[in-house]
Amino acid sequence: MSAASTSKRLRLQVRGVVQGVGFRPFVYQLAVRNALGGYVLNDGGGVLIEIEGPDAATEAFVETLLGAPPPLARIDDLSREAVPLFGETAFEIRRSESTAAFAMVSPDIAVCDACAAELRDPANRRYHYPLINCTDCVPFYSIIRALPCPACDAEYNDPANRRYHAQPISCCDCGPRLSLTDASGRSVATDAGYVETAARLIEEGRIVALKGLGGFHLLCDATNEQAVRTLRERKGRPSKPLAVMFPSLEGIRAAAEIGEAEERLIRSKERPITIVTGKKGSGAIAPSVAPGVDRIGVFLPYTPLHILLLDVLRRPVVATSANLSDAPIITDAETLRQRLGHVVDAVLDHDREIVNACDDSVVMPAGGRTLMLRLARGYAPKSLPLPFAASKKILAVGANQKNAIALAFGHHLILSPHIGDLVSLDAFEYFERTLETFKRFYTFEPDVVVCDLHPGYETTRWAEAFCGRHPDTELLQVQHHYAHALSCMAEYGLDEEVLAFCFDGTGYGEDALGHGTLWGGEVLLADPHTYERVLHLRPFRLLGGEKAVREPRRVAL
């Protein structure tokens, strides 16, 4: 038989999170490994691949592509068609096609094992470099751009290198670089090194702000009761549990009960804060970390800088977001000194700008599933494939508490990271910045804006004002508890009629009692198009109106 009769050429169109995640170099290396010819490029639909070679090799290529893609990639759809043979034996990465389309934005995840190994390898040129990364762990959502040095540039342009087209590529020679200052901004000069000095301050019971991926953490020694109490007093956080970052899984085991489900979440590439049951009387962490509760939030270091610091400390640290109460996480040192200068004793900073703030995600395992308590770093922005094509571009602006936004267009649904409670000017400005970021990411202008019925929500006011300025944009208001029911139905893929028990604190009423009724809970008969309230508690007057929701004693009275 001739070579042509045993060979074939396939055109593969791949859609999903496949741009900016090392997908093309992965495809290149996979094709070379299978001795296939052809090319790969980014296009408006995702990634386009053509491969040519023996039948068994092309099928092995497709099987590996689907079964073991790069760590940050997610394939939502792969279409294939046979095309005529070209006789190509070499494989290449071609220049991306210029289109008006977009790429799905990958969330920021923890530093990969390969980079962590290089970080600790004295023979590696990135030894102890606190911002090490590659395409398997590159920061995206909080990314900035910089020109690399010649050595980094060579890696960036080498398809066989895992840093090929890793946009934040950097090293000790080309920066970014660390700095350590006191609360007033004066440099803390030391021969011991910035990380070592910051560790010593923490050991002495001081509070250090450290710049992470999506913002600053406030750190103190989690085994030092006085240090934890001091942090609480200075930040004005008297009792709410504090998250603890441990140097190792063994340290977490000393402080908490963890099974396979907990370990899987803690060790995952997302490195979320995981809620686990603490060990009573273990003495592994100070009592004031989580007073009066049997659960603690634990996580492992997820940036190179966290790893370097905890390698020196060898003890757990409280790692809580650097912010004022109800305000977004702080992302730059100057703002931190202005607003939290009375809280921190030192600031461990670097000069890689955080463009988009992002809190840590919070999760817990339950009933064989992962409960997402806060969707943020590692998981968001989250893109989900829609089972149908949206006929219009839809923007949903969320509620006033635990706010997040969502975009729908084509076959895509995009969820933003957790934004927070919109109860301050800073928080609402953060909402507007996040919205503009997502509109810029996806070249998005809404045809429809969806908001809550509540006229007092800041998001409702924003939506009404926006649609007032853009008369061609439709405003759609959805009752709060019905929105929750629809969300749950979407999560489980339900499109039939359901009985929905909605107990969510406050839902602005759309009912016979008239607008202005606040429903703390109700039972709805709902489908994707409409709903009816079928059961509810007897209405009663709320002392102080909505204030009774925030102060439950008023309801008791």
XYZ file of C-alpha atoms in Angstrom:
557
model
C 0.000 0.000 0.000
C 1.194 3.537 -0.668
C 1.957 5.960 2.150
C -0.958 8.143 1.031
C -3.449 5.300 1.386
C -2.457 4.737 5.039
C -2.308 8.408 5.964
C -4.958 11.069 6.500
C -5.261 14.765 7.248
C -7.682 16.117 9.876
C -8.862 19.645 10.504
C -9.714 20.157 14.184
C -11.552 23.195 15.564
C -11.153 23.412 19.349
C -13.321 25.697 21.483
C -13.120 26.502 25.189
C -10.357 27.945 27.369
C -7.638 27.278 24.785
C -5.914 30.613 24.154
C -3.171 31.991 26.379
C -2.870 28.731 28.343
C 0.037 27.043 26.555
C -2.291 25.202 24.202
C -0.429 25.817 20.941
C 3.014 24.714 22.245
C 1.317 21.671 23.779
C -0.212 20.840 20.375
C 3.147 21.431 18.692
C 4.996 19.104 21.054
C 2.237 16.482 20.794
C 2.350 16.581 16.976
C 6.161 16.323 16.906
C 6.015 13.411 19.355
C 3.612 11.599 16.991
C 5.666 12.551 13.894
C 2.754 14.455 12.345
C 2.813 17.309 9.849
C 0.508 20.322 9.767
C -0.002 23.479 11.807
C -1.808 25.104 14.724
C -3.042 28.689 15.139
C -5.421 30.785 17.208
C -8.515 31.978 15.371
C -11.828 33.606 16.196
C -13.403 30.289 17.176
C -10.614 29.144 19.501
C -7.739 27.063 18.113
C -7.524 25.607 14.604
C -5.341 22.512 14.034
C -4.535 20.526 10.924
C -2.588 17.282 11.337
C -1.365 14.846 8.713
C 0.194 11.433 9.099
C -0.491 7.738 9.671
C -4.008 6.897 10.792
C -2.924 5.476 14.165
C -0.760 8.543 14.928
C -3.518 11.048 14.126
C -6.017 9.172 16.321
C -3.488 8.971 19.157
C -3.013 12.731 18.820
C -6.752 13.415 19.144
C -7.124 11.006 22.067
C -4.310 12.688 24.036
C -5.589 16.167 23.157
C -9.005 15.357 24.625
C -7.821 13.225 27.519
C -4.848 15.174 28.832
C -4.862 18.839 27.719
C -2.608 21.462 29.371
C -3.383 22.177 33.051
C -5.053 25.545 32.448
C -6.960 24.539 29.316
C -10.552 23.388 29.099
C -11.963 21.909 25.884
C -15.698 22.553 25.520
C -16.033 21.309 21.952
C -13.855 19.650 19.311
C -15.088 19.292 15.749
C -13.158 17.296 13.173
C -13.301 16.806 9.428
C -11.155 14.978 6.921
C -9.427 17.224 4.377
C -7.203 16.434 1.366
C -3.617 15.377 2.017
C -0.947 18.071 1.506
C 2.059 15.821 1.942
C 3.297 17.865 4.931
C 5.773 16.160 7.248
C 6.763 19.149 9.426
C 4.534 20.772 12.031
C 4.515 24.510 12.793
C 2.841 27.142 14.943
C 1.431 29.739 12.578
C 0.637 33.372 13.248
C -2.824 33.768 14.723
C -5.588 34.874 12.406
C -6.690 38.450 13.006
C -10.355 38.491 13.998
C -12.679 40.557 16.130
C -13.327 37.582 18.335
C -11.971 36.966 21.825
C -10.273 34.361 23.941
C -11.736 33.004 27.160
C -9.798 34.463 30.082
C -8.267 31.838 32.348
C -8.342 32.382 36.126
C -5.135 32.739 38.123
C -4.040 29.469 39.732
C -1.245 28.357 42.030
C 2.387 28.098 40.966
C 2.943 24.737 39.227
C 5.170 21.980 40.628
C 7.844 22.512 37.952
C 8.185 26.206 38.787
C 8.132 25.463 42.524
C 11.015 23.003 41.986
C 13.002 25.622 40.041
C 12.273 28.161 42.783
C 14.076 25.913 45.295
C 16.905 24.777 42.967
C 20.169 26.699 43.605
C 21.407 25.714 40.148
C 18.426 27.260 38.360
C 18.621 30.842 37.089
C 15.245 31.557 38.732
C 16.335 30.280 42.160
C 14.361 32.184 44.822
C 12.836 34.446 42.142
C 9.551 35.440 43.833
C 7.502 35.887 40.628
C 8.434 32.709 38.756
C 5.776 31.421 36.316
C 5.213 29.539 33.063
C 2.293 28.770 30.754
C 1.122 26.078 33.189
C 0.715 28.599 36.037
C 0.835 32.025 34.393
C -1.297 34.758 35.986
C -3.936 36.014 33.538
C -6.725 37.888 35.257
C -4.293 40.070 37.217
C -1.683 40.234 34.413
C 0.566 43.079 33.312
C 2.928 43.292 30.322
C 6.710 43.890 30.314
C 9.686 43.409 27.997
C 11.749 40.314 28.871
C 15.514 40.028 28.998
C 17.291 38.086 26.179
C 17.266 34.787 28.098
C 13.544 35.107 28.834
C 12.907 36.239 25.251
C 14.552 33.049 23.953
C 12.263 30.929 26.150
C 9.230 32.975 25.113
C 9.893 32.234 21.430
C 10.803 28.535 21.785
C 7.759 26.290 21.045
C 9.432 23.415 22.907
C 9.731 25.467 26.110
C 6.965 25.517 28.704
C 7.327 29.333 28.860
C 6.544 29.718 25.145
C 4.306 32.807 24.850
C 3.941 33.041 28.672
C 3.216 36.781 28.647
C 4.361 37.597 32.221
C 7.663 35.780 31.677
C 10.388 37.258 33.871
C 13.420 36.398 35.969
C 15.880 37.879 38.461
C 17.595 39.849 35.667
C 14.564 41.563 34.104
C 12.335 41.805 37.178
C 9.849 42.670 38.586
C 11.630 43.098 41.920
C 10.802 43.051 45.613
C 10.831 45.862 48.147
C 10.248 45.996 51.904
C 9.059 49.174 53.604
C 7.621 50.178 56.936
C 4.074 51.535 57.332
C 5.203 55.038 56.365
C 6.878 53.903 53.139
C 10.512 54.083 54.290
C 12.697 51.310 52.908
C 13.716 48.601 55.345
C 17.318 48.037 54.271
C 18.795 44.728 55.331
C 21.620 42.395 54.421
C 19.462 39.401 55.346
C 17.109 39.816 52.364
C 13.582 41.131 52.130
C 11.842 37.776 52.551
C 14.038 36.780 55.497
C 13.471 40.143 57.176
C 9.702 39.935 56.682
C 9.787 36.442 58.221
C 11.706 37.761 61.236
C 9.132 40.516 61.756
C 6.323 37.949 61.719
C 8.227 35.786 64.196
C 8.430 38.852 66.469
C 4.638 39.196 66.449
C 4.436 41.960 63.843
C 1.884 42.294 61.029
C 3.212 42.248 57.464
C 1.273 43.048 54.296
C 2.357 40.835 51.382
C 1.435 41.398 47.739
C -0.189 38.278 46.295
C -1.842 37.558 42.949
C -5.042 39.571 43.252
C -4.221 41.881 46.149
C -2.427 42.178 49.474
C -2.666 39.731 52.383
C -2.293 40.799 56.007
C -0.022 38.214 57.634
C 0.785 37.405 61.243
C 1.987 34.356 63.155
C -1.043 32.078 63.456
C 0.483 30.350 66.504
C 0.907 33.640 68.408
C -2.288 34.505 70.317
C -1.200 38.084 70.998
C -0.295 38.698 67.354
C -3.702 37.429 66.197
C -5.488 39.578 68.802
C -3.473 42.609 67.697
C -4.460 42.034 64.058
C -8.120 41.759 65.064
C -7.987 44.938 67.155
C -6.214 46.986 64.512
C -8.432 45.814 61.666
C -11.652 46.059 63.682
C -12.571 42.414 63.088
C -13.468 41.127 66.562
C -14.726 37.604 65.903
C -15.072 36.635 62.229
C -12.826 33.595 61.511
C -9.484 34.247 59.837
C -7.980 32.103 57.084
C -4.685 30.351 57.815
C -1.964 29.548 55.278
C 0.186 26.527 56.201
C 3.651 25.634 54.873
C 2.576 22.041 54.200
C -0.274 19.561 54.230
C 1.269 17.948 57.318
C 0.864 21.244 59.168
C -2.813 21.359 58.219
C -3.268 17.787 59.471
C -1.892 18.844 62.847
C -4.566 21.541 63.148
C -7.581 20.000 61.405
C -9.411 16.836 60.453
C -9.005 16.322 56.721
C -10.095 13.434 54.557
C -9.572 12.655 50.868
C -12.107 15.248 49.697
C -10.526 18.015 51.775
C -7.007 17.068 50.705
C -7.987 17.049 47.047
C -9.309 20.611 47.297
C -6.392 21.871 49.390
C -3.807 20.447 46.958
C -5.674 21.414 43.768
C -4.156 23.815 41.258
C -6.679 26.450 42.370
C -5.378 26.409 45.995
C -8.635 27.737 47.518
C -9.297 28.462 51.172
C -10.932 25.203 52.248
C -13.272 25.058 55.240
C -12.371 22.068 57.452
C -13.079 20.873 60.994
C -10.459 22.002 63.480
C -8.901 19.663 66.038
C -9.925 20.688 69.532
C -7.008 21.423 71.812
C -4.400 20.740 69.130
C -2.477 23.899 69.977
C -1.405 24.123 66.327
C -2.944 27.592 65.932
C -3.978 30.348 68.328
C -7.548 30.187 69.742
C -8.360 33.671 68.413
C -7.988 32.504 64.796
C -11.561 31.138 64.810
C -13.172 31.846 68.203
C -16.366 30.014 69.064
C -16.517 27.829 65.943
C -15.221 24.352 65.184
C -14.260 25.103 61.576
C -11.221 26.833 60.152
C -10.304 28.014 56.675
C -6.969 26.559 55.546
C -4.880 26.814 52.402
C -1.402 26.216 51.036
C 0.916 28.885 49.572
C 0.046 29.507 45.941
C 2.517 32.156 44.756
C 6.317 31.852 44.687
C 6.561 34.707 47.203
C 4.266 32.923 49.673
C 6.325 29.752 49.232
C 9.623 31.546 49.885
C 8.260 33.232 53.015
C 6.802 30.053 54.501
C 9.950 28.087 53.640
C 11.737 30.493 56.012
C 9.021 30.700 58.681
C 8.116 26.997 58.825
C 4.908 27.853 60.694
C 1.343 28.793 59.713
C 0.346 32.423 59.204
C -2.985 34.174 59.307
C -3.510 35.380 55.721
C -6.526 37.653 55.497
C -7.439 40.105 52.741
C -6.006 43.587 53.153
C -9.098 45.753 53.220
C -11.312 47.826 55.441
C -14.661 46.387 56.498
C -16.984 45.991 53.461
C -14.312 47.420 51.119
C -12.582 45.603 48.227
C -9.135 44.068 48.593
C -6.276 46.576 48.236
C -3.927 46.053 45.288
C -1.241 48.752 45.603
C 1.121 49.685 48.413
C 0.353 53.407 48.433
C -3.379 52.833 49.003
C -2.537 50.198 51.608
C -0.365 52.626 53.573
C -3.063 55.308 53.394
C -5.885 53.078 54.594
C -4.181 50.391 56.643
C -1.039 52.161 57.811
C -2.359 51.834 61.366
C -2.713 48.064 60.904
C 0.565 46.940 59.329
C 4.145 47.147 60.541
C 5.751 46.401 57.170
C 4.854 45.978 53.494
C 6.481 43.289 51.312
C 5.782 44.566 47.802
C 6.890 44.027 44.213
C 6.605 46.236 41.146
C 4.386 43.984 39.029
C 1.104 45.870 38.924
C -2.157 44.117 39.819
C -4.562 45.328 37.144
C -7.628 43.409 38.337
C -8.209 42.685 42.022
C -9.312 39.193 43.020
C -9.970 37.685 46.455
C -9.169 34.117 47.487
C -11.823 31.526 46.706
C -13.541 29.771 49.612
C -14.849 26.205 49.255
C -15.852 23.198 51.328
C -16.622 19.568 50.475
C -20.093 18.276 51.305
C -21.982 15.196 50.180
C -19.422 14.261 47.565
C -19.523 17.717 45.956
C -17.639 20.973 46.291
C -19.652 23.835 47.747
C -18.448 27.154 46.360
C -18.780 29.717 49.139
C -16.824 32.419 47.285
C -16.022 32.138 43.574
C -12.795 34.042 43.025
C -9.071 33.357 42.449
C -8.394 30.033 40.769
C -11.968 29.540 39.571
C -12.989 32.888 38.107
C -13.403 34.366 35.593
C -15.420 31.204 34.972
C -16.634 30.401 31.473
C -19.461 27.930 30.975
C -20.787 26.601 27.659
C -24.451 27.407 27.058
C -26.597 24.562 25.629
C -28.093 27.086 23.206
C -26.982 30.247 21.439
C -28.021 33.473 23.151
C -29.781 35.639 20.563
C -28.670 38.826 22.341
C -25.737 40.004 24.440
C -26.931 39.863 28.047
C -25.390 41.485 31.112
C -26.586 40.460 34.584
C -25.398 42.862 37.288
C -26.180 40.858 40.439
C -27.526 41.888 43.825
C -26.222 44.203 46.539
C -24.643 41.539 48.765
C -21.950 39.103 47.635
C -22.133 40.756 44.246
C -20.795 39.251 41.028
C -21.667 39.910 37.392
C -22.335 37.598 34.454
C -22.163 37.961 30.676
C -23.985 35.790 28.129
C -23.321 35.832 24.384
C -23.292 33.183 21.698
C -22.766 29.829 23.380
C -20.878 31.375 26.307
C -21.711 32.329 29.878
C -18.989 34.198 31.809
C -19.027 34.665 35.595
C -16.870 37.298 37.247
C -14.940 36.767 40.459
C -16.630 37.680 43.740
C -16.964 41.474 43.989
C -18.501 41.757 47.458
C -21.130 43.805 49.260
C -21.902 47.106 47.527
C -22.248 49.134 50.702
C -19.509 51.723 50.161
C -18.270 54.024 47.423
C -15.048 51.984 47.116
C -17.040 48.769 46.681
C -19.260 50.263 43.991
C -16.254 51.665 42.138
C -14.770 48.158 42.246
C -18.032 46.853 40.722
C -17.778 49.413 37.901
C -14.083 48.637 37.275
C -14.821 44.901 37.089
C -17.670 45.549 34.676
C -15.456 47.662 32.408
C -12.742 44.995 32.541
C -15.139 42.300 31.336
C -16.584 44.513 28.627
C -13.015 45.119 27.439
C -12.002 41.437 27.656
C -14.879 40.280 25.468
C -15.517 43.384 23.310
C -18.954 43.368 24.892
C -21.781 45.904 24.859
C -25.094 44.570 26.215
C -28.371 44.385 24.317
C -30.126 43.432 27.570
C -29.299 44.360 31.180
C -30.761 42.117 33.901
C -31.096 43.352 37.482
C -33.072 42.812 40.689
C -36.511 44.302 41.367
C -35.280 46.071 44.482
C -35.203 49.834 43.752
C -32.693 50.458 46.546
C -29.994 48.140 45.176
C -27.029 50.019 43.722
C -27.009 47.584 40.804
C -30.674 48.313 40.055
C -29.956 52.041 40.037
C -26.927 51.476 37.794
C -28.976 49.344 35.360
C -31.791 51.890 35.166
C -29.321 54.719 34.577
C -27.405 52.742 31.940
C -30.544 51.833 30.005
C -31.696 55.433 30.296
C -28.505 56.534 28.542
C -28.793 53.693 26.004
C -32.466 53.575 24.941
C -31.822 50.637 22.588
C -30.747 48.483 25.559
C -33.554 46.493 27.150
C -33.928 46.477 30.960
C -35.146 43.211 32.494
C -35.861 42.982 36.227
C -36.130 39.575 37.912
C -37.567 38.809 41.347
C -34.757 37.906 43.751
C -35.867 34.442 44.888
C -36.971 33.455 41.402
C -33.453 34.327 40.248
C -32.052 31.959 42.895
C -34.434 29.220 41.765
C -33.344 29.704 38.143
C -29.695 29.595 39.195
C -30.196 26.272 40.972
C -32.134 24.878 37.986
C -29.329 25.917 35.645
C -26.722 24.270 37.888
C -28.558 20.947 37.694
C -29.711 21.275 34.076
C -33.431 21.390 34.919
C -35.875 22.871 32.394
C -39.118 21.460 33.817
C -41.477 22.816 36.471
C -39.994 22.661 39.975
C -41.025 23.352 43.552
C -38.415 25.792 44.828
C -37.885 26.461 48.550
C -36.138 29.853 48.642
C -34.835 31.083 52.008
C -32.348 33.816 51.263
C -32.904 36.639 53.717
C -34.496 39.293 51.539
C -36.338 39.150 48.231
C -38.170 42.256 47.016
C -41.781 41.227 46.405
C -43.693 41.166 43.144
C -47.076 40.105 44.523
C -50.615 41.013 45.516
C -49.322 42.831 48.586
C -47.598 45.253 46.250
C -44.032 46.320 45.684
C -42.139 47.048 48.870
C -42.821 43.715 50.565
C -39.634 41.966 51.666
C -39.807 38.182 51.665
C -37.359 36.376 53.911
C -38.449 33.043 52.476
C -41.052 31.689 50.085
C -41.934 28.557 48.139
C -42.252 28.988 44.389
C -43.706 26.847 41.629
C -41.278 27.772 38.896
C -40.122 26.940 35.390
C -37.575 28.718 33.154
C -40.207 31.228 32.003
C -42.433 32.070 34.965
C -43.161 31.429 38.626
C -45.938 31.527 41.202
C -45.648 31.885 44.974
C -47.542 28.923 46.439
C -46.516 29.009 50.117
C -45.109 31.597 52.493
C -44.992 32.625 56.137
C -47.638 35.090 57.286
C -46.346 38.627 56.556
C -45.561 40.899 59.502
C -44.188 44.411 59.814
C -40.412 44.841 60.031
C -39.210 47.287 62.675
C -36.969 49.701 60.819
C -37.734 48.132 57.450
C -34.638 46.542 55.910
C -32.654 47.301 59.049
C -34.458 44.327 60.579
C -32.730 42.072 58.031
C -29.286 43.212 59.171
C -30.288 43.249 62.864
C -32.354 40.052 63.426
C -33.186 41.082 67.019
C -35.697 43.523 65.479
C -37.524 40.563 63.908
C -37.621 38.846 67.303
C -39.093 41.995 68.854
